[in-house]
XYZ file of C-alpha atoms in Angstrom:
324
model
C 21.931 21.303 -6.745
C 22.904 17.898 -7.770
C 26.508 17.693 -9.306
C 26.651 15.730 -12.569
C 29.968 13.774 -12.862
C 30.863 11.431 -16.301
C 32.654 8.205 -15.190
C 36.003 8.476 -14.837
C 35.896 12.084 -13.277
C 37.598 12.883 -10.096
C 35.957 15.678 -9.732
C 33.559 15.880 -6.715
C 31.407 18.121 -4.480
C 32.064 18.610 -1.127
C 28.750 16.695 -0.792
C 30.563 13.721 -1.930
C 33.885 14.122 -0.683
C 32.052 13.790 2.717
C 30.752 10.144 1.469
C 33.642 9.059 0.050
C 37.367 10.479 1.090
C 38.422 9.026 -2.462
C 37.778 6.821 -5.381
C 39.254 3.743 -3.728
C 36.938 3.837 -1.251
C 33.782 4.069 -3.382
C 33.339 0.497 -4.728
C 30.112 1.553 -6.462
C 32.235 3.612 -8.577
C 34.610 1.325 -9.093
C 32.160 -1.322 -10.590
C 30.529 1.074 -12.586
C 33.693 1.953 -14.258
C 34.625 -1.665 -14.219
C 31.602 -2.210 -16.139
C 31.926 0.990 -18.877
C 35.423 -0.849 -19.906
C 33.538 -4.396 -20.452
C 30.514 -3.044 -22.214
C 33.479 -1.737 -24.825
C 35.087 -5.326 -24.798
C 31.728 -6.492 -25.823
C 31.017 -4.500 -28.319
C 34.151 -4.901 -29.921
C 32.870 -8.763 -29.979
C 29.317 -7.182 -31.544
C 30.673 -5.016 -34.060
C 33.254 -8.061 -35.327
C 30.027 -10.061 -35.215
C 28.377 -7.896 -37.572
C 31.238 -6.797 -39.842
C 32.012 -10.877 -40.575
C 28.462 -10.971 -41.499
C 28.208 -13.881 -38.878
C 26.046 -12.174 -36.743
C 23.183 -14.949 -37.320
C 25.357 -17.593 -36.779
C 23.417 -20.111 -33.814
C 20.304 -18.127 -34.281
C 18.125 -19.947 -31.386
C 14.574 -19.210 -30.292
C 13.480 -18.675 -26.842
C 9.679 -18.366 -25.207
C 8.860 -17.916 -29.539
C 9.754 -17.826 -33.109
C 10.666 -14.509 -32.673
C 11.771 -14.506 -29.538
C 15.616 -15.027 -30.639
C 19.230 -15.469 -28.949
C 22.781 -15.939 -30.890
C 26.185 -17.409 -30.327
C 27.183 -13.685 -29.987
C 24.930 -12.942 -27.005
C 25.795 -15.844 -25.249
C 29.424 -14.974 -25.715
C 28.934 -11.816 -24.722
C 27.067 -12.117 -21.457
C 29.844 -15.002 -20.448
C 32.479 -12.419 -20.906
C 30.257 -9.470 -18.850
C 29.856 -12.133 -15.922
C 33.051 -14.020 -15.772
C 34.876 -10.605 -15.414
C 32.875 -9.550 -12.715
C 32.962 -12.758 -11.251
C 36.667 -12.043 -11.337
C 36.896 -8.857 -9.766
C 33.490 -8.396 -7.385
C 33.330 -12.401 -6.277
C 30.228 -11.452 -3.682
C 28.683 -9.601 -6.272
C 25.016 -11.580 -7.774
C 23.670 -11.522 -11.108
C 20.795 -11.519 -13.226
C 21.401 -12.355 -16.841
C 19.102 -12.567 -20.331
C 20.709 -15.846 -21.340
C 21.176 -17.154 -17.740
C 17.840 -16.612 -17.105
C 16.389 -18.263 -19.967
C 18.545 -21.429 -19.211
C 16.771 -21.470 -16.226
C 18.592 -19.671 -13.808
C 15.925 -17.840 -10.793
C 15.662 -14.324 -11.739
C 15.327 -12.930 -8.115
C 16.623 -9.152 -7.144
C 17.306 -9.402 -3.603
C 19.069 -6.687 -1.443
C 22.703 -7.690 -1.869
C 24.498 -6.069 -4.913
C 23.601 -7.706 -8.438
C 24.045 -6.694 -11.746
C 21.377 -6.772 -14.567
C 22.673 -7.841 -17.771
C 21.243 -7.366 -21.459
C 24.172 -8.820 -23.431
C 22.392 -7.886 -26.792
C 19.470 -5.366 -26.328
C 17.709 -5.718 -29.998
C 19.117 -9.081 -30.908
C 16.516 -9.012 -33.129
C 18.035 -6.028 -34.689
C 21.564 -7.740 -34.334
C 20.162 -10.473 -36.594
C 19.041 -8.291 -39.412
C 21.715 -6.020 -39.408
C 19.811 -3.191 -37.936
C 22.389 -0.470 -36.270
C 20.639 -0.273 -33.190
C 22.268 -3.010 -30.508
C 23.077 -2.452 -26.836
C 24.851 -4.066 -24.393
C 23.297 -3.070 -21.113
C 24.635 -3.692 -17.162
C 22.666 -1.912 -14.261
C 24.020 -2.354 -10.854
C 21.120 -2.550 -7.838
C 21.723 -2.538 -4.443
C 18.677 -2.682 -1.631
C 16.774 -3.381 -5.071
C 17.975 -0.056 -6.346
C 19.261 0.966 -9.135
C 22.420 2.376 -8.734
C 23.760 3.131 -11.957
C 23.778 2.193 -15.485
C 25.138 1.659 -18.451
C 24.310 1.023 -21.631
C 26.429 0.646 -24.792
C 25.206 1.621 -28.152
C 27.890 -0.276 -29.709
C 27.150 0.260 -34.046
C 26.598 3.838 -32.732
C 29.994 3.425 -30.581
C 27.937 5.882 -28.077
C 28.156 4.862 -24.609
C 25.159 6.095 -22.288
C 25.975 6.071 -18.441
C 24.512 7.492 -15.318
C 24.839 7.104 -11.367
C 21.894 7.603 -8.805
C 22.530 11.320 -8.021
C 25.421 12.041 -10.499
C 23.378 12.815 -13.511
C 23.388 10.763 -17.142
C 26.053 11.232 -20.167
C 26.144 10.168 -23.703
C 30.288 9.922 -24.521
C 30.766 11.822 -21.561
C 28.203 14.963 -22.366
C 25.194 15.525 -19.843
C 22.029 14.371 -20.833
C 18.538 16.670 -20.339
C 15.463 15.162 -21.193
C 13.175 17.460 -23.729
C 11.110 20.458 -22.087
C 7.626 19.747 -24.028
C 4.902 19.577 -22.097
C 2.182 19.317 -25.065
C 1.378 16.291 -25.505
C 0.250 16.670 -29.702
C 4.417 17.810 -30.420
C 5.840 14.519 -28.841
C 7.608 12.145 -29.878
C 6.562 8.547 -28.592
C 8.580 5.340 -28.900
C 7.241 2.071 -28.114
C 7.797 -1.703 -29.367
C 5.377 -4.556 -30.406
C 7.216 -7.364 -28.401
C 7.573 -10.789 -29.529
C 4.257 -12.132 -28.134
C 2.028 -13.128 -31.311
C -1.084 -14.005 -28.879
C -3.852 -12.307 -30.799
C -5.392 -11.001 -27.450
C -2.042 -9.031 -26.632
C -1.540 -7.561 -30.278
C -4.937 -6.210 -30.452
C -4.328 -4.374 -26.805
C -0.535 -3.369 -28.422
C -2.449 -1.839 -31.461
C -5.236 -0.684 -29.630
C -3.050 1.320 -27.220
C -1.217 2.548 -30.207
C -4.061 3.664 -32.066
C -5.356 5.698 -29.465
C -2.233 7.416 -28.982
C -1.343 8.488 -32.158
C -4.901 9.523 -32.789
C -4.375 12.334 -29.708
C -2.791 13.241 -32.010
C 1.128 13.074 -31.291
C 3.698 14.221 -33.441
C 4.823 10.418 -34.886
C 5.470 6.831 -32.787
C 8.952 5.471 -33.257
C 10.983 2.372 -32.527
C 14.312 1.352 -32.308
C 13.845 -2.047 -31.922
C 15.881 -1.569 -28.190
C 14.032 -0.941 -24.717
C 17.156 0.427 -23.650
C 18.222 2.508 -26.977
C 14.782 3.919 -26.982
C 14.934 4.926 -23.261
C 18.124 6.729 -23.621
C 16.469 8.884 -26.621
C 13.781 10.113 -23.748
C 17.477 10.680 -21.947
C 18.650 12.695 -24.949
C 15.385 14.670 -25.338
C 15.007 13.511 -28.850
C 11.711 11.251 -27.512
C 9.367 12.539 -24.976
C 8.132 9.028 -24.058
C 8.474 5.381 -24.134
C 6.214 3.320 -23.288
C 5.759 -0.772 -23.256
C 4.707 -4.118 -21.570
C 6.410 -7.628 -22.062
C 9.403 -6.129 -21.697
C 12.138 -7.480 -18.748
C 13.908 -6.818 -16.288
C 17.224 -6.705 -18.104
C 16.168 -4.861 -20.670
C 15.365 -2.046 -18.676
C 16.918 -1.975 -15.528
C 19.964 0.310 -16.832
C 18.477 2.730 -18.821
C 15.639 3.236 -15.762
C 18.087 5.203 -14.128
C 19.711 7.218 -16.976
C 16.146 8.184 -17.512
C 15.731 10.021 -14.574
C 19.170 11.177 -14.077
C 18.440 12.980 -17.302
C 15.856 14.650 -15.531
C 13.063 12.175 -16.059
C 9.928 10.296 -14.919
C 9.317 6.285 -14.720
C 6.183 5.160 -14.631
C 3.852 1.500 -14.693
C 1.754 1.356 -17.617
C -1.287 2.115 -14.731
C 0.123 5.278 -13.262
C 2.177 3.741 -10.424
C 5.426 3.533 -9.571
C 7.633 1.237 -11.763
C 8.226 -1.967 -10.277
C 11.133 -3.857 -12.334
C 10.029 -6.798 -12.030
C 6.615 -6.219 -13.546
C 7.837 -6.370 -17.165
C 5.989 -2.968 -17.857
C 6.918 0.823 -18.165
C 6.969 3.936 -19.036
C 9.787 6.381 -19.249
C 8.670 10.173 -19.822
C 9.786 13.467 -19.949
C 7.841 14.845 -17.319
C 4.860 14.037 -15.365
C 2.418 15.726 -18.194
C 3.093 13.976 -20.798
C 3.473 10.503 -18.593
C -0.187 10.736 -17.131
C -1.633 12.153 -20.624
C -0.129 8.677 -22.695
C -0.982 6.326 -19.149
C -4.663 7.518 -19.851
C -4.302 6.003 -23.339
C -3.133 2.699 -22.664
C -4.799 -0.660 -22.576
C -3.091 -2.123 -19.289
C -2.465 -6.070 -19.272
C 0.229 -8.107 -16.974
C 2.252 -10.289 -18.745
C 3.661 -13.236 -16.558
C 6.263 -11.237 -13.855
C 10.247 -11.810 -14.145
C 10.533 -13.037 -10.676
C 6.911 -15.083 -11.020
C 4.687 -13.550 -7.908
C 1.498 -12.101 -8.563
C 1.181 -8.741 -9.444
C 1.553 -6.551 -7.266
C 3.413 -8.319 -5.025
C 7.254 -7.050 -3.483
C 9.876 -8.006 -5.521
C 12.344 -10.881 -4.992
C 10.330 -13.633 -5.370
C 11.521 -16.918 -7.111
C 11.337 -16.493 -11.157
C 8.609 -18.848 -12.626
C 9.437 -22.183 -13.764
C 11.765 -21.973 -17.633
C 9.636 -22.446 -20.050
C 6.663 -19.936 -19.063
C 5.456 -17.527 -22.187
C 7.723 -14.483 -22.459
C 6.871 -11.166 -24.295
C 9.960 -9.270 -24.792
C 10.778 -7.083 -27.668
C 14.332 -8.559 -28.286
């Protein structure tokens, strides 16, 4: 029975104890807390953003027109990476912003954090409550934990590979449905305006809510949307253009919340694929898969697909399709 332990706890199994004689000498545990106290820093820095109304301030466009960055996520991800810099100096990094400057994005074995500064900065833009700040920690190109910081909502979602998931510090259990016409989906239209992908992103959407399901939603946040399959309040999410940081976090609060992850064909989730779904359960996964119109948008880490991960990222400048 796996023992489900909120950050900060020092309560452990005997299981653990005979991993770790203490807290000191997990350093896992120690970033993960590290990185619960800066996703509040930052969004302290979001919520000012928003309440000074300056939250468009430097609005910038990426791979599109609506492919947008701000003075705030910048900010942001400087202050997420310069603190870890600061404390875990060995430690690598994948970043949103660093990555579109035309950093490599390239998950190797050593441990690196996956940063979303702003997940929804389209959201952030318009004012829309729904903005988090998302860090996932892998090691051996594992996720280890997660967390992800609803920060208008000031809830903070967290989880650690064997620990089980919280919201504020409450354990998370995905929903029990198994029927696939009472779900809930959730799914985004991403910021690629290619008329070839939006007619597979309607297509795919179409089909599903013609099943039928119960209604399609969309918070406007991979990582928001994946912690409502965490919170049984969606049975599904499902979407492709999506990155690397956007998801990373939230993959493993997913299934710490009792969970399934998923490629948009039926296979395992690869993270660097830019495709996913997160389910439920295995039902209601394979019943939505058989729905979908499957295309491969350009990888994070620019290999073919299906090839292992770690590769070097494609050259700046190649078409992205991320939601935010």
């Amino acid at each position: 029975m796996r023992t489900m332990r909120a950050p900060g706890s020092v309560v452990q199994s005997s299981t653990d104890q005979a991993g770790e004689m203490s807290k000191s000498h997990d350093p896992w545990q120690d970033a993960m807390d590290h990185a619960v106290a800066v996703a509040r820093k930052s969004g302290e820095i979001i919520r000012e953003a928003v309440q000074n109304q300056d939250r468009s301030s430097l609005v910038q466009t990426k791979s599109s027109a609506v492919d947008l960055v701000t003075e705030t996520d910048q900010k942001v991800e400087q202050l997420i990476i310069q603190s870890v810099k600061s404390k875990f100096p060995s430690h690598r990094f994948i970043g949103e912003e660093s990555v579109s400057s035309g950093e490599l994005c390239v998950l190797t074995s050593d441990p690196t954090w996956i940063i979303d500064p702003i997940d929804g900065t389209t959201n952030f833009v318009h004012g829309y409550p729904f903005v988090g700040v998302c860090i996932g920690f892998a090691v051996n190109q594992q996720v280890e934990w997660g967390v992800v910081y609803s920060a208008i909502e000031d809830k903070m979602f967290t989880a650690r590979r064997g620990r089980g998931a919280f919201c504020n510090g409450r354990p998370l259990q995905v929903s029990p449905q198994t029927d696939v016409h009472r779900a809930l989906v959730a799914t985004e239209f991403g910021s690629s305006r290619d008329p070839q992908v939006v007619d597979k992103i309607f297509s795919s959407l179409r089909k599903v809510l013609s099943l039928p399901v119960h209604g399609v939603r969309g918070a406007g946040s991979a990582a928001l949307n994946m912690c409502a399959v965490a919170l049984g309040s969606v049975e599904l999410y499902y979407e492709t253009g999506i990155h690397i940081w956007d998801f990373a976090a939230a993959s493993v609060i997913v299934t710490e919340a009792g969970g399934v992850l998923r490629d948009t064909t039926g296979g395992a989730v690869d993270l660097m694929s830019r495709r996913v779904v997160a389910a439920n359960n295995e039902t209601i996964a394979t019943r939505i898969i058989s729905e979908l119109d499957v295309y491969s948008p350009e990888r994070d880490d620019g290999a073919p697909h299906g090839a292992p991960h770690g590769a070097p990222h494609a050259p700046h400048g190649a078409p992205h399709g991320a939601p935010e």
